[in-house]
């Protein structure tokens, strides 16, 4: 019998950065300090403007701000460049 530890990559469909302690940060699951540590996550607004770059190994996620200013409720898109060369894409909602 062989045991292996694997990472399952997933992301929340929305987050609500309102300071209540629930869903306050948006973060890709399976891309962290343990798995895919050299991966990068890029978040874009609906016009394609880069609003956040996240280094997997040293981040708790995105708080919904751009340069200290809260962004509006809207859909946002992301690209994840995994360390093995794969690229993942998707979108999620920020709800205020």
PDB file of C-alpha atoms in Angstrom:
ATOM      1  CA  UNK A   1       0.000   0.000   0.000  1.00  0.00           C
ATOM      2  CA  UNK A   2       1.277   3.458  -0.905  1.00  0.00           C
ATOM      3  CA  UNK A   3       0.115   6.631   0.781  1.00  0.00           C
ATOM      4  CA  UNK A   4       0.285   9.998  -0.940  1.00  0.00           C
ATOM      5  CA  UNK A   5      -0.752  13.443   0.138  1.00  0.00           C
ATOM      6  CA  UNK A   6      -2.329  15.441  -2.671  1.00  0.00           C
ATOM      7  CA  UNK A   7      -3.700  18.941  -3.056  1.00  0.00           C
ATOM      8  CA  UNK A   8      -7.209  19.533  -4.307  1.00  0.00           C
ATOM      9  CA  UNK A   9      -7.430  22.987  -5.839  1.00  0.00           C
ATOM     10  CA  UNK A  10     -10.642  24.942  -5.439  1.00  0.00           C
ATOM     11  CA  UNK A  11     -11.967  28.430  -4.898  1.00  0.00           C
ATOM     12  CA  UNK A  12     -15.010  30.065  -3.323  1.00  0.00           C
ATOM     13  CA  UNK A  13     -17.688  31.385  -5.705  1.00  0.00           C
ATOM     14  CA  UNK A  14     -18.031  34.577  -3.629  1.00  0.00           C
ATOM     15  CA  UNK A  15     -16.703  36.397  -0.597  1.00  0.00           C
ATOM     16  CA  UNK A  16     -18.012  39.168   1.649  1.00  0.00           C
ATOM     17  CA  UNK A  17     -15.210  41.364   3.037  1.00  0.00           C
ATOM     18  CA  UNK A  18     -17.277  43.132   5.701  1.00  0.00           C
ATOM     19  CA  UNK A  19     -15.153  42.430   8.786  1.00  0.00           C
ATOM     20  CA  UNK A  20     -17.489  39.941  10.428  1.00  0.00           C
ATOM     21  CA  UNK A  21     -14.896  37.142  10.388  1.00  0.00           C
ATOM     22  CA  UNK A  22     -16.704  35.004   7.777  1.00  0.00           C
ATOM     23  CA  UNK A  23     -15.672  34.967   4.106  1.00  0.00           C
ATOM     24  CA  UNK A  24     -13.626  38.154   4.574  1.00  0.00           C
ATOM     25  CA  UNK A  25     -10.809  36.976   2.290  1.00  0.00           C
ATOM     26  CA  UNK A  26     -10.826  35.282  -1.108  1.00  0.00           C
ATOM     27  CA  UNK A  27      -8.159  32.601  -1.526  1.00  0.00           C
ATOM     28  CA  UNK A  28      -7.502  29.627  -3.779  1.00  0.00           C
ATOM     29  CA  UNK A  29      -7.560  26.426  -1.732  1.00  0.00           C
ATOM     30  CA  UNK A  30      -4.729  23.950  -2.382  1.00  0.00           C
ATOM     31  CA  UNK A  31      -2.298  26.744  -3.259  1.00  0.00           C
ATOM     32  CA  UNK A  32      -0.616  27.651   0.020  1.00  0.00           C
ATOM     33  CA  UNK A  33       2.458  27.186   2.249  1.00  0.00           C
ATOM     34  CA  UNK A  34       2.256  23.378   1.887  1.00  0.00           C
ATOM     35  CA  UNK A  35       1.135  22.750  -1.706  1.00  0.00           C
ATOM     36  CA  UNK A  36       2.027  24.645  -4.887  1.00  0.00           C
ATOM     37  CA  UNK A  37       4.124  27.075  -2.845  1.00  0.00           C
ATOM     38  CA  UNK A  38       5.688  28.817  -5.852  1.00  0.00           C
ATOM     39  CA  UNK A  39       2.378  29.468  -7.599  1.00  0.00           C
ATOM     40  CA  UNK A  40       1.006  32.946  -8.326  1.00  0.00           C
ATOM     41  CA  UNK A  41      -2.597  34.146  -8.355  1.00  0.00           C
ATOM     42  CA  UNK A  42      -3.682  37.205 -10.347  1.00  0.00           C
ATOM     43  CA  UNK A  43      -7.093  38.859  -9.851  1.00  0.00           C
ATOM     44  CA  UNK A  44      -8.648  41.146 -12.480  1.00  0.00           C
ATOM     45  CA  UNK A  45     -11.713  43.365 -12.619  1.00  0.00           C
ATOM     46  CA  UNK A  46     -14.260  43.061 -15.433  1.00  0.00           C
ATOM     47  CA  UNK A  47     -12.238  45.398 -17.645  1.00  0.00           C
ATOM     48  CA  UNK A  48      -9.110  43.247 -17.358  1.00  0.00           C
ATOM     49  CA  UNK A  49      -7.270  45.548 -14.937  1.00  0.00           C
ATOM     50  CA  UNK A  50      -5.002  43.715 -12.507  1.00  0.00           C
ATOM     51  CA  UNK A  51      -6.245  44.482  -8.994  1.00  0.00           C
ATOM     52  CA  UNK A  52      -4.240  41.965  -6.940  1.00  0.00           C
ATOM     53  CA  UNK A  53      -1.301  39.580  -7.237  1.00  0.00           C
ATOM     54  CA  UNK A  54      -1.033  36.910  -4.564  1.00  0.00           C
ATOM     55  CA  UNK A  55       2.054  34.825  -3.814  1.00  0.00           C
ATOM     56  CA  UNK A  56       0.736  31.470  -2.612  1.00  0.00           C
ATOM     57  CA  UNK A  57       3.210  30.856   0.177  1.00  0.00           C
ATOM     58  CA  UNK A  58       2.796  34.108   2.079  1.00  0.00           C
ATOM     59  CA  UNK A  59      -0.769  35.309   1.834  1.00  0.00           C
ATOM     60  CA  UNK A  60      -4.052  34.981   3.656  1.00  0.00           C
ATOM     61  CA  UNK A  61      -5.878  36.018   0.476  1.00  0.00           C
ATOM     62  CA  UNK A  62      -7.456  39.083  -1.062  1.00  0.00           C
ATOM     63  CA  UNK A  63      -9.442  41.476   1.139  1.00  0.00           C
ATOM     64  CA  UNK A  64     -11.382  43.160  -1.690  1.00  0.00           C
ATOM     65  CA  UNK A  65      -9.282  46.340  -1.706  1.00  0.00           C
ATOM     66  CA  UNK A  66      -7.241  47.994  -4.436  1.00  0.00           C
ATOM     67  CA  UNK A  67      -4.453  50.204  -3.095  1.00  0.00           C
ATOM     68  CA  UNK A  68      -6.298  50.515   0.214  1.00  0.00           C
ATOM     69  CA  UNK A  69      -9.669  51.418  -1.306  1.00  0.00           C
ATOM     70  CA  UNK A  70     -12.578  48.941  -1.128  1.00  0.00           C
ATOM     71  CA  UNK A  71     -13.719  47.791  -4.560  1.00  0.00           C
ATOM     72  CA  UNK A  72     -17.404  47.593  -5.442  1.00  0.00           C
ATOM     73  CA  UNK A  73     -19.593  44.510  -5.477  1.00  0.00           C
ATOM     74  CA  UNK A  74     -18.975  42.887  -8.836  1.00  0.00           C
ATOM     75  CA  UNK A  75     -17.603  39.822 -10.572  1.00  0.00           C
ATOM     76  CA  UNK A  76     -13.835  39.382 -10.669  1.00  0.00           C
ATOM     77  CA  UNK A  77     -11.687  36.997 -12.671  1.00  0.00           C
ATOM     78  CA  UNK A  78      -8.528  35.145 -11.704  1.00  0.00           C
ATOM     79  CA  UNK A  79      -5.632  33.252 -13.248  1.00  0.00           C
ATOM     80  CA  UNK A  80      -3.487  30.841 -11.261  1.00  0.00           C
ATOM     81  CA  UNK A  81      -0.040  29.961 -12.574  1.00  0.00           C
ATOM     82  CA  UNK A  82       0.828  26.701 -10.845  1.00  0.00           C
ATOM     83  CA  UNK A  83       4.465  25.777 -10.298  1.00  0.00           C
ATOM     84  CA  UNK A  84       4.134  22.758 -12.614  1.00  0.00           C
ATOM     85  CA  UNK A  85       3.204  25.009 -15.567  1.00  0.00           C
ATOM     86  CA  UNK A  86      -0.568  24.574 -15.530  1.00  0.00           C
ATOM     87  CA  UNK A  87      -2.806  27.640 -15.698  1.00  0.00           C
ATOM     88  CA  UNK A  88      -6.230  27.747 -14.050  1.00  0.00           C
ATOM     89  CA  UNK A  89      -8.853  30.413 -14.781  1.00  0.00           C
ATOM     90  CA  UNK A  90     -12.203  31.296 -13.268  1.00  0.00           C
ATOM     91  CA  UNK A  91     -14.333  33.996 -11.716  1.00  0.00           C
ATOM     92  CA  UNK A  92     -16.044  34.833  -8.438  1.00  0.00           C
ATOM     93  CA  UNK A  93     -18.229  37.543  -6.903  1.00  0.00           C
ATOM     94  CA  UNK A  94     -17.335  40.176  -4.347  1.00  0.00           C
ATOM     95  CA  UNK A  95     -20.429  41.057  -2.304  1.00  0.00           C
ATOM     96  CA  UNK A  96     -20.528  44.082  -0.038  1.00  0.00           C
TER      97      UNK A  96
END
